[in-house]
């Protein structure tokens, strides 16, 4: 555009320029001004206000929101804790104890953060279980599911490194055992371990980098969570029936219906969290981690945090080190392929009479893996772990690919509304019949 | 089909509760530690100040000959009911090293309330040299660092006995019913009635002294315990009321779509 004379049409077009601004519906003039230029308010209204959501969620659908809340709590407490924590092998243990004694409400911050990690895994395990039971991983939600698996793995890495920071005995020896797993890789294994450690043993450089990464990864989790939610808002949520909403009658706006239902879950969640933090803050931890790290004294049994026990059991079920590492990694990697391994088009286990029971067995199997993961690696626990590991994989690699060929699913309801709204006179629901308020437990 | 969920939820909760202690107790064969009744047991328990103060006296006169408590300062003792003046007087009994002064020399001075508890040994090597090669552990968080906590402390201190038939104890080691492996390098620290003289007239039996020092160590490990529980009770009451209100609002909002 040349300086000086302008074509008159062009000038008026640029001066009004209405079509460049977002068509905001916000009433408040200041917010409207902002929203026209940066429509975040419209976006929130669209994605969390009027967003059409299946009307038939049960309380299992709270756990995504709960995971989000937990992430926020972890970042908030973690940022403040890091202001008092010293990432140095000589100072770390004492700096944590100083937080517990001399920092105002430091004990609250630390216990909330430590138990928050456990709450995070409880919530996310239930969230994943929900996805598995109701088939939320199936098309078109494959990418949504895979991003979830990425989040789970990032969480595991973050939690593992966070547990190292207090520099107690389990911190040190847990870090030693887990980083040593990489030495099982042929040729490059030992080099990778040295590289991870930043030296020839778990020492100050290891603690420094773990602290750095423990601060970094939560923000990577925030980023991937954003993508997870973007993907969710394209496909929309799955629901307990596993059928897509067809008409407006099948959905309700997210707000106030699910903001309110999530609020109920959040309060219940906070009560459980409060019981842990205020009355049993060390129940899920290991007493050995209150012994300062000592490279010369190995604890009798090195046990990871409870949320790693199922995978620890799989690791130890295989007599060969590399094989164990491969199986443990495989137990996570197999989840990425799940959308293509399950050959049944029926999502919800409610309509899969055989798969439902085999999946509930898988659930029990997962609890048993957790239990043996905390037992010493000796008979009969090793044999139990081997059987459970076999079933863990068989469910994904054999049962789900083949079962659909034999299983006859139950008939799916014609729509969500037809399935969940009360029928009048036995006939199909006439339009407008929902107008009368109904109490339903 | 919905029927499975209540049962499953209950099973999941039960499993989590049942499994987690199993995980943390995985270490070693379990030695049953007898339950001691402490004032700080339960949700509403608090530290018996008199017992904790007597326990501090036991620590000061017996344990502190070998065991440090490096996380504690004298000023922290307000937590078991000592006054500022008492703490100042108490601290001044101990000589601690300070410096360097303007001449670059380290010097000794009476301790102040802000000083950490004086350590019995200059370093771990000195501690080992004085104790037959064994290192007396720091006691600051000992109650949190052992399975069984204060119950275990009390059991250990009162658990010395002659080894049972057929069990031999190594040279310089002592048999203890509750120590993992039963052989402990620490000689019975609390070994005779009246070993300390309590100012409040409490009879200083071995059991009483052991219980008092366990109370003191429990406080030292978790000085925030009373504040934490009091806040927890308020928190649960608040959340329960909030939960009832939120649930009522939820029911009302959902009433027109069911």
XYZ file of C-alpha atoms in Angstrom:
699
model
C 0.000 0.000 0.000
C 1.573 3.216 -1.177
C 1.879 6.188 1.110
C -0.280 9.200 0.275
C -3.488 8.928 -1.657
C -5.858 6.040 -0.933
C -8.738 4.781 -2.885
C -11.840 5.989 -1.022
C -13.501 2.540 -0.929
C -10.469 1.032 0.658
C -10.330 3.747 3.315
C -13.937 3.290 4.417
C -13.522 -0.487 4.427
C -10.484 -0.273 6.683
C -12.038 2.314 9.000
C -15.211 0.337 9.667
C -13.618 -3.087 9.338
C -16.408 -4.789 11.243
C -15.798 -8.121 9.545
C -12.337 -8.307 11.146
C -13.749 -8.360 14.646
C -15.323 -11.341 16.319
C -19.095 -11.082 16.462
C -19.282 -11.042 20.247
C -22.526 -11.553 22.149
C -21.036 -10.331 25.419
C -23.094 -7.512 26.990
C -20.504 -5.795 29.203
C -18.839 -3.164 26.963
C -15.319 -3.690 28.322
C -15.479 -7.473 28.102
C -17.150 -7.124 24.707
C -14.293 -4.933 23.480
C -11.829 -7.602 24.564
C -13.935 -10.459 23.243
C -14.242 -8.851 19.807
C -10.463 -8.788 19.531
C -9.640 -11.969 21.416
C -12.735 -14.131 21.706
C -11.736 -16.154 24.746
C -14.997 -15.302 26.505
C -16.986 -16.567 23.545
C -14.791 -19.631 23.449
C -15.391 -20.431 27.104
C -19.120 -19.859 26.607
C -19.067 -22.179 23.601
C -16.866 -24.926 25.042
C -17.923 -24.877 28.683
C -21.270 -23.063 28.620
C -23.548 -24.154 25.823
C -21.380 -27.118 24.816
C -23.843 -29.946 24.068
C -23.085 -32.852 26.352
C -24.815 -36.237 26.519
C -27.504 -36.052 29.158
C -26.810 -39.472 30.613
C -23.369 -39.193 32.223
C -22.914 -41.064 35.466
C -20.461 -39.972 38.144
C -17.585 -41.726 36.378
C -17.614 -38.727 34.052
C -16.470 -36.521 36.929
C -12.963 -37.818 36.827
C -11.691 -35.735 33.915
C -12.615 -32.579 35.806
C -11.114 -34.049 38.962
C -7.843 -34.733 37.156
C -7.814 -31.118 35.976
C -8.392 -29.879 39.549
C -5.619 -32.113 40.840
C -3.206 -30.825 38.215
C -3.992 -27.265 39.298
C -3.470 -28.134 42.979
C -0.184 -29.882 42.205
C 1.175 -26.949 40.229
C 0.057 -24.395 42.813
C 1.528 -26.266 45.792
C 4.602 -27.301 43.814
C 5.494 -23.780 42.732
C 5.354 -22.582 46.336
C 7.269 -25.590 47.671
C 10.039 -25.022 45.145
C 10.594 -21.581 46.663
C 11.770 -23.305 49.852
C 13.280 -26.500 48.496
C 17.029 -26.883 47.862
C 17.922 -29.292 45.041
C 21.271 -30.348 46.440
C 22.133 -33.710 47.947
C 23.604 -32.050 51.038
C 20.565 -29.833 51.634
C 17.508 -31.487 50.101
C 16.406 -33.647 53.035
C 16.884 -30.884 55.578
C 15.212 -28.290 53.382
C 12.125 -30.511 53.205
C 12.120 -30.874 56.981
C 12.499 -27.122 57.294
C 9.406 -26.724 55.116
C 7.601 -29.057 57.523
C 8.641 -27.123 60.634
C 9.567 -23.528 59.961
C 7.705 -22.494 56.820
C 4.210 -21.161 57.514
C 1.797 -23.957 56.608
C 4.703 -25.703 54.936
C 3.472 -29.028 56.298
C 0.135 -28.401 54.609
C 1.762 -27.571 51.284
C 4.038 -30.573 51.362
C 1.455 -33.081 52.555
C -1.028 -31.744 49.994
C 1.582 -32.098 47.264
C 2.735 -35.580 48.299
C -0.791 -36.915 48.774
C -1.912 -34.958 45.739
C 0.285 -37.257 43.675
C -1.604 -40.244 45.069
C -4.937 -38.521 44.476
C -3.847 -37.787 40.909
C -3.206 -41.459 40.230
C -6.413 -42.598 41.948
C -8.370 -40.143 39.808
C -6.559 -40.954 36.587
C -6.779 -44.713 37.102
C -10.553 -44.388 37.518
C -10.671 -42.050 34.496
C -8.811 -44.631 32.390
C -10.991 -47.432 33.746
C -14.050 -45.451 32.699
C -12.631 -45.124 29.187
C -11.943 -48.849 29.008
C -15.365 -49.912 30.289
C -17.409 -47.593 28.114
C -15.203 -47.912 25.039
C -14.268 -44.234 24.972
C -11.129 -45.124 23.021
C -13.051 -46.274 19.935
C -13.444 -44.336 16.732
C -13.684 -41.373 16.410
C -11.916 -40.805 19.750
C -8.662 -42.659 19.019
C -6.466 -39.566 19.177
C -8.200 -38.336 22.310
C -7.401 -41.683 23.916
C -3.786 -41.673 22.723
C -3.221 -38.191 24.113
C -4.580 -39.541 27.374
C -1.987 -42.320 27.339
C 0.703 -39.687 26.699
C -0.580 -37.773 29.714
C -0.480 -40.909 31.847
C 3.145 -41.607 30.900
C 4.131 -37.974 31.512
C 2.459 -38.182 34.914
C 4.400 -41.306 35.786
C 7.691 -39.640 34.863
C 6.817 -36.516 36.837
C 5.726 -38.471 39.905
C 8.822 -40.640 39.820
C 11.135 -37.632 39.719
C 9.133 -35.818 42.375
C 9.545 -38.752 44.750
C 13.318 -38.474 44.359
C 13.428 -34.845 45.493
C 13.189 -35.302 49.313
C 16.349 -37.385 48.988
C 15.343 -40.061 51.457
C 16.380 -43.689 51.219
C 13.505 -44.681 48.895
C 14.149 -41.572 46.794
C 17.736 -42.552 46.255
C 17.267 -46.282 45.806
C 14.115 -45.931 43.753
C 16.003 -43.593 41.435
C 18.892 -46.059 41.282
C 16.688 -49.033 40.432
C 14.528 -47.261 37.857
C 17.348 -45.473 36.026
C 19.292 -48.745 36.001
C 16.480 -50.314 33.977
C 17.860 -48.520 30.953
C 21.103 -50.455 31.300
C 19.178 -53.486 30.044
C 19.174 -52.000 26.550
C 21.819 -53.694 24.437
C 24.985 -51.749 23.487
C 23.824 -48.252 24.443
C 22.262 -49.154 27.795
C 25.108 -48.259 30.101
C 25.829 -45.045 28.209
C 22.213 -43.970 28.529
C 22.320 -44.611 32.281
C 25.475 -42.519 32.681
C 23.845 -39.802 30.610
C 20.679 -39.878 32.740
C 22.677 -39.730 35.944
C 25.038 -37.021 34.761
C 27.825 -39.102 36.260
C 28.619 -42.609 37.354
C 26.033 -42.973 40.093
C 22.848 -41.309 41.256
C 24.241 -38.135 42.776
C 23.921 -34.375 42.851
C 23.713 -33.911 39.061
C 20.903 -36.487 39.001
C 18.978 -34.652 41.706
C 19.471 -31.325 39.919
C 18.140 -32.553 36.598
C 15.255 -34.396 38.213
C 14.222 -31.188 39.947
C 14.481 -29.258 36.702
C 12.411 -31.855 34.838
C 9.951 -32.205 37.694
C 9.264 -28.491 37.324
C 9.124 -28.668 33.529
C 6.969 -31.723 32.882
C 3.816 -30.482 34.647
C 3.667 -27.656 32.128
C 4.081 -30.162 29.313
C 1.158 -31.983 30.938
C -0.821 -28.735 30.857
C -0.094 -28.439 27.133
C -1.062 -32.015 26.316
C -4.151 -31.657 28.521
C -5.161 -28.706 26.374
C -4.819 -30.867 23.251
C -6.720 -33.661 25.029
C -9.588 -31.238 25.657
C -9.437 -29.842 22.104
C -9.748 -33.381 20.758
C -12.590 -34.056 23.194
C -14.484 -31.008 22.050
C -14.288 -32.071 18.414
C -15.688 -35.559 18.899
C -17.771 -34.741 21.942
C -17.886 -36.929 25.009
C -18.689 -40.592 24.994
C -21.415 -41.634 27.440
C -22.470 -44.707 29.404
C -24.541 -46.023 26.486
C -21.676 -45.599 24.037
C -24.002 -44.299 21.301
C -23.654 -40.863 19.735
C -26.220 -38.147 20.496
C -28.531 -37.743 17.521
C -30.858 -34.898 18.422
C -30.917 -32.013 20.860
C -32.977 -34.170 23.191
C -29.969 -36.372 23.735
C -27.841 -33.582 25.156
C -27.870 -30.849 27.763
C -25.674 -27.735 27.824
C -22.495 -28.302 29.815
C -23.395 -25.398 32.057
C -25.162 -25.524 34.450
C -25.818 -29.265 34.253
C -22.320 -30.670 34.274
C -20.575 -27.785 35.973
C -22.943 -28.567 38.837
C -22.600 -32.329 38.670
C -18.796 -31.959 38.535
C -18.995 -29.686 41.573
C -20.610 -32.490 43.560
C -17.746 -34.770 42.588
C -15.152 -32.131 43.401
C -16.450 -31.695 46.951
C -16.482 -35.458 47.557
C -12.979 -35.635 46.099
C -11.808 -32.837 48.409
C -13.191 -34.699 51.423
C -11.181 -37.811 50.539
C -8.134 -35.626 49.876
C -8.589 -33.837 53.229
C -8.826 -37.133 55.130
C -5.478 -38.154 53.644
C -3.711 -34.827 54.171
C -4.984 -34.017 57.648
C -5.358 -37.405 59.291
C -3.118 -39.906 57.518
C -0.537 -37.886 55.589
C 2.100 -40.615 55.609
C -0.183 -43.592 55.117
C 0.562 -43.970 51.422
C 4.260 -43.186 51.790
C 7.111 -45.376 52.930
C 8.761 -44.804 56.344
C 12.207 -45.357 54.813
C 11.888 -42.070 52.970
C 12.255 -40.272 56.302
C 15.779 -41.723 56.496
C 18.234 -39.478 54.655
C 19.608 -41.027 51.454
C 22.637 -43.202 52.074
C 24.414 -44.743 49.068
C 26.176 -47.208 51.375
C 23.062 -48.743 52.944
C 20.563 -50.527 50.700
C 17.039 -50.886 52.145
C 15.910 -54.488 52.670
C 13.158 -54.097 50.069
C 13.057 -51.284 47.570
C 9.397 -50.595 46.861
C 8.116 -47.936 44.487
C 5.146 -45.744 45.296
C 1.847 -47.648 45.298
C 0.742 -46.289 41.941
C 3.686 -47.940 40.167
C 3.222 -51.343 41.771
C 1.216 -52.989 38.937
C 3.935 -52.115 36.452
C 6.662 -53.033 38.908
C 5.015 -56.454 39.226
C 5.082 -56.879 35.435
C 8.754 -55.857 35.384
C 9.686 -58.452 37.964
C 7.480 -61.183 36.502
C 10.016 -61.706 33.722
C 13.235 -63.404 34.824
C 15.257 -61.617 32.133
C 16.077 -57.941 32.808
C 15.646 -56.727 29.241
C 12.523 -58.843 28.891
C 11.080 -57.337 32.060
C 11.773 -53.800 30.910
C 10.236 -54.581 27.521
C 7.109 -56.036 29.120
C 6.730 -53.081 31.464
C 7.081 -50.648 28.569
C 4.800 -52.851 26.491
C 2.104 -52.693 29.157
C 1.890 -48.956 28.450
C 2.587 -49.030 24.717
C -0.196 -51.551 24.108
C -2.658 -48.898 25.258
C -1.766 -46.753 22.234
C -2.944 -49.531 19.923
C -6.110 -50.305 21.835
C -8.457 -48.446 19.456
C -7.396 -50.825 16.700
C -7.055 -53.942 18.812
C -10.681 -53.933 19.928
C -12.601 -55.166 16.907
C -16.094 -54.654 18.295
C -17.972 -51.572 17.082
C -20.033 -51.589 20.293
C -18.489 -49.165 22.750
C -20.169 -49.633 26.078
C -19.587 -52.867 27.944
C -23.227 -52.643 29.005
C -24.081 -54.160 25.667
C -21.215 -56.661 25.543
C -22.269 -59.555 27.780
C -18.985 -61.478 27.551
C -16.490 -58.633 27.237
C -17.954 -57.027 30.334
C -17.000 -59.934 32.566
C -13.608 -60.424 30.947
C -12.916 -56.735 31.510
C -14.022 -56.877 35.140
C -11.667 -59.831 35.498
C -8.956 -57.647 33.962
C -9.758 -55.042 36.618
C -9.385 -57.573 39.432
C -6.216 -58.761 37.729
C -4.862 -55.203 37.864
C -5.513 -55.025 41.619
C -3.733 -58.329 42.097
C -0.759 -56.957 40.141
C -0.727 -53.963 42.496
C -0.702 -56.306 45.463
C 2.106 -58.590 44.233
C 4.115 -55.526 43.161
C 4.493 -54.709 46.852
C 5.520 -58.240 47.816
C 9.066 -59.572 47.729
C 10.159 -61.065 44.396
C 9.930 -64.690 45.488
C 7.522 -67.652 45.175
C 4.557 -67.657 45.112
C 4.373 -63.934 44.286
C 6.481 -64.258 41.157
C 4.201 -66.957 39.757
C 1.098 -64.906 40.588
C 2.663 -61.903 38.863
C 3.400 -64.027 35.791
C -0.181 -65.269 35.502
C -1.521 -61.743 35.965
C 0.917 -60.313 33.435
C -0.198 -62.929 30.931
C -3.846 -61.986 31.417
C -3.069 -58.247 31.279
C -1.660 -58.687 27.793
C -4.027 -61.446 26.675
C -6.988 -59.170 27.281
C -5.617 -56.542 24.898
C -3.841 -58.731 22.356
C -6.088 -61.806 22.139
C -9.475 -61.264 23.754
C -10.392 -57.836 22.386
C -9.261 -58.553 18.791
C -11.099 -61.887 18.608
C -14.047 -61.603 20.950
C -16.263 -59.581 18.616
C -16.361 -62.565 16.257
C -18.101 -64.704 18.863
C -19.932 -62.271 21.068
C -23.489 -61.193 20.290
C -23.958 -57.684 21.628
C -27.272 -56.719 23.179
C -29.474 -54.442 21.078
C -28.425 -50.799 21.325
C -31.067 -48.218 22.251
C -32.303 -46.062 19.387
C -31.183 -42.880 21.133
C -29.886 -41.600 24.445
C -33.162 -39.840 25.201
C -35.184 -42.949 24.408
C -33.038 -45.006 26.745
C -32.838 -42.706 29.738
C -36.045 -40.662 29.769
C -39.156 -42.192 31.340
C -41.634 -43.529 28.846
C -45.329 -42.687 28.943
C -47.918 -45.369 28.208
C -45.277 -47.770 27.024
C -45.071 -46.113 23.608
C -42.151 -44.197 22.153
C -41.559 -40.836 23.708
C -43.740 -38.136 22.142
C -42.117 -34.803 21.504
C -42.447 -32.412 24.427
C -43.121 -35.132 26.967
C -40.048 -34.146 28.875
C -41.414 -30.736 29.770
C -42.767 -31.855 33.123
C -40.088 -31.911 35.800
C -39.340 -35.365 37.061
C -37.365 -36.432 40.073
C -35.112 -39.322 39.404
C -32.539 -40.740 41.756
C -26.026 -53.752 34.377
C -25.778 -50.719 36.595
C -25.920 -53.124 39.530
C -22.279 -54.035 39.158
C -21.099 -50.532 39.994
C -21.879 -50.197 43.692
C -20.317 -53.604 44.288
C -17.363 -52.752 42.112
C -16.832 -49.388 43.749
C -16.899 -50.991 47.164
C -14.461 -53.634 45.985
C -12.148 -51.014 44.526
C -12.136 -48.958 47.699
C -11.614 -52.043 49.826
C -8.812 -53.191 47.579
C -7.006 -49.862 47.705
C -7.282 -49.805 51.484
C -6.201 -53.422 51.814
C -3.358 -53.256 49.340
C -1.492 -50.124 50.263
C -0.322 -51.057 53.750
C 0.629 -54.443 52.342
C 2.874 -52.603 49.955
C 4.520 -50.500 52.597
C 4.960 -53.418 54.955
C 6.660 -55.537 52.351
C 10.026 -55.134 54.043
C 11.144 -58.054 56.176
C 9.214 -60.566 58.263
C 6.656 -58.718 60.292
C 7.380 -58.466 64.020
C 4.223 -57.651 65.882
C 4.687 -54.390 67.773
C 2.351 -54.094 70.775
C 0.019 -51.132 70.738
C 0.833 -48.501 73.368
C -1.881 -46.108 74.471
C -0.670 -42.574 73.752
C -2.378 -39.261 74.352
C -1.965 -38.432 70.664
C -3.711 -41.551 69.353
C -6.847 -41.124 67.281
C -8.269 -38.204 65.370
C -8.669 -35.884 68.350
C -5.536 -36.906 70.256
C -3.095 -34.231 71.414
C 0.370 -34.377 72.903
C 0.419 -34.737 76.675
C 2.640 -31.713 77.410
C 3.848 -33.007 80.775
C 4.792 -36.369 79.258
C 6.547 -34.717 76.310
C 8.512 -32.460 78.691
C 9.542 -35.459 80.774
C 10.461 -37.162 77.514
C 12.642 -34.225 76.584
C 14.352 -34.586 79.948
C 15.040 -38.264 79.150
C 16.382 -37.288 75.744
C 18.564 -34.591 77.254
C 19.984 -36.751 80.065
C 20.164 -40.125 78.296
C 19.696 -40.232 74.526
C 21.526 -37.028 73.630
C 24.812 -38.575 74.740
C 24.834 -40.362 71.376
C 21.827 -39.258 69.274
C 21.540 -35.920 67.523
C 18.260 -34.175 66.682
C 19.514 -31.927 63.964
C 16.136 -30.689 62.706
C 15.208 -29.157 66.041
C 16.099 -25.819 67.545
C 15.650 -24.997 71.217
C 12.990 -22.455 70.280
C 10.837 -25.276 68.887
C 10.301 -26.471 72.467
C 7.488 -23.960 72.874
C 5.565 -26.722 71.098
C 5.680 -28.909 74.221
C 4.781 -26.039 76.507
C 8.115 -24.518 77.578
C 8.105 -20.739 77.969
C 10.519 -18.436 76.166
C 12.353 -17.763 79.433
C 12.661 -21.478 80.194
C 14.012 -22.111 76.714
C 16.547 -19.320 77.001
C 17.769 -20.705 80.318
C 17.830 -24.222 78.923
C 19.755 -23.298 75.775
C 22.380 -21.370 77.731
C 23.400 -24.619 79.480
C 24.900 -25.837 76.208
C 28.113 -24.618 74.627
C 27.998 -24.441 70.845
C 30.619 -23.484 68.318
C 30.244 -20.209 66.467
C 32.470 -18.118 64.302
C 34.677 -17.269 62.683
C 35.154 -14.085 64.685
C 36.997 -10.996 63.441
C 40.279 -12.803 63.987
C 39.117 -15.715 61.878
C 38.836 -18.060 64.828
C 35.997 -20.343 65.803
C 34.839 -19.930 69.371
C 32.468 -21.476 71.880
C 29.498 -19.630 73.308
C 26.346 -20.522 75.222
C 23.565 -21.674 72.910
C 20.660 -19.380 72.061
C 17.027 -20.448 71.462
C 17.598 -20.120 67.709
C 20.434 -22.655 67.745
C 19.888 -26.229 66.666
C 20.088 -28.866 69.399
C 23.738 -29.401 70.193
C 25.042 -32.513 68.438
C 26.920 -35.084 70.512
C 29.549 -35.725 67.850
C 31.347 -33.489 65.417
C 30.675 -35.878 62.542
C 29.546 -39.401 61.699
C 33.063 -40.815 61.887
C 33.501 -39.505 65.430
C 30.098 -40.994 66.331
C 31.108 -44.395 64.960
C 34.481 -44.275 66.669
C 32.804 -43.733 70.019
C 30.145 -46.423 69.471
C 31.906 -49.595 68.423
C 31.575 -48.698 64.736
C 27.794 -48.251 64.903
C 26.246 -44.919 63.954
C 23.547 -43.685 66.360
C 20.861 -42.339 63.999
C 19.446 -38.843 64.206
C 16.146 -38.877 66.097
C 14.407 -35.825 64.586
C 11.970 -37.781 62.401
C 12.609 -41.246 63.805
C 8.940 -41.817 64.657
C 8.019 -41.257 61.008
C 10.958 -43.292 59.750
C 9.977 -46.594 61.350
C 6.995 -48.833 60.764
C 4.881 -48.638 63.916
C 5.993 -45.105 64.857
C 5.790 -44.248 68.556
C 4.471 -47.735 69.394
C 7.663 -49.141 67.921
C 9.848 -46.677 69.870
C 8.228 -47.681 73.143
C 8.419 -51.391 72.267
C 12.078 -51.114 71.266
C 13.117 -49.280 74.421
C 11.354 -51.807 76.637
C 12.102 -54.795 74.380
C 15.562 -55.761 75.608
C 15.733 -59.335 76.897
C 18.021 -62.303 77.169
C 18.207 -64.088 73.828
C 15.929 -67.115 73.607
C 17.338 -70.639 73.739
C 19.578 -71.371 70.776
C 19.957 -67.765 69.613
C 23.436 -66.353 69.906
C 24.111 -62.652 69.791
C 27.260 -61.263 68.235
C 29.967 -59.610 70.298
C 28.955 -56.078 71.264
C 25.339 -56.587 70.181
C 22.190 -56.834 72.275
C 19.071 -58.920 71.883
C 15.861 -56.976 71.368
C 12.434 -58.492 70.793
C 11.271 -55.789 68.418
C 14.356 -54.749 66.467
C 14.365 -56.215 62.929
C 16.770 -59.151 63.088
C 16.693 -58.906 66.903
C 20.341 -57.806 67.209
C 20.870 -54.156 68.002
C 24.134 -52.315 68.590
C 22.558 -49.926 71.083
C 23.019 -51.021 74.700
C 19.763 -50.786 76.682
C 19.628 -46.981 77.041
C 16.866 -46.905 79.625
C 17.937 -49.649 81.973
C 17.045 -48.864 85.578
C 14.115 -47.353 87.408
C 14.893 -43.867 88.651
C 17.504 -43.307 85.929
C 16.271 -39.729 85.660
C 14.634 -37.723 88.424
C 11.384 -36.166 87.269
C 10.715 -32.721 88.670
C 6.956 -33.290 88.664
C 7.207 -36.299 90.971
C 6.237 -38.896 88.362
C 7.823 -42.244 89.175
C 10.549 -42.831 86.616
C 10.012 -46.498 85.776
C 11.634 -47.920 82.661
C 8.216 -48.139 81.063
C 7.298 -44.567 82.055
C 10.565 -43.103 80.770
C 10.263 -45.062 77.528
C 6.717 -43.862 77.031
C 7.635 -40.263 77.813
C 10.554 -40.188 75.420
C 8.392 -41.825 72.739
C 5.854 -39.028 73.227
C 8.618 -36.449 72.927
C 9.962 -38.079 69.749
C 6.465 -38.270 68.278
C 6.090 -34.544 68.852
C 9.552 -33.884 67.412
C 8.703 -35.822 64.248
C 5.297 -34.218 63.770
C 5.177 -30.909 65.636
C 2.306 -29.823 63.389
C 0.078 -32.758 64.375
C -2.359 -30.888 66.624
C -2.767 -27.955 64.261
C -3.125 -30.349 61.351
C -5.882 -32.404 62.954
C -7.768 -29.360 64.222
C -7.686 -27.878 60.734
C -8.728 -31.240 59.301
C -11.828 -31.433 61.484
C -12.874 -27.917 60.468
C -12.151 -28.759 56.835
C -14.267 -31.917 56.845
C -17.180 -30.144 58.565
C -16.982 -27.286 56.072
C -16.766 -29.614 53.075
C -19.644 -31.764 54.333
C -21.933 -28.749 54.604
C -20.744 -27.431 51.260
C -21.260 -30.889 49.754
C -24.842 -31.077 51.010
C -25.610 -27.635 49.573
C -23.943 -28.371 46.247
C -25.792 -31.659 45.977
C -29.106 -29.958 46.718
C -28.449 -27.361 44.004
C -27.465 -30.102 41.589
C -30.714 -31.986 42.247
C -32.727 -28.827 41.722
C -31.000 -27.972 38.455
C -31.325 -31.482 37.114
C -34.950 -31.874 38.170
C -36.270 -30.425 34.914
C -34.314 -32.638 32.549
C -34.870 -36.032 34.131
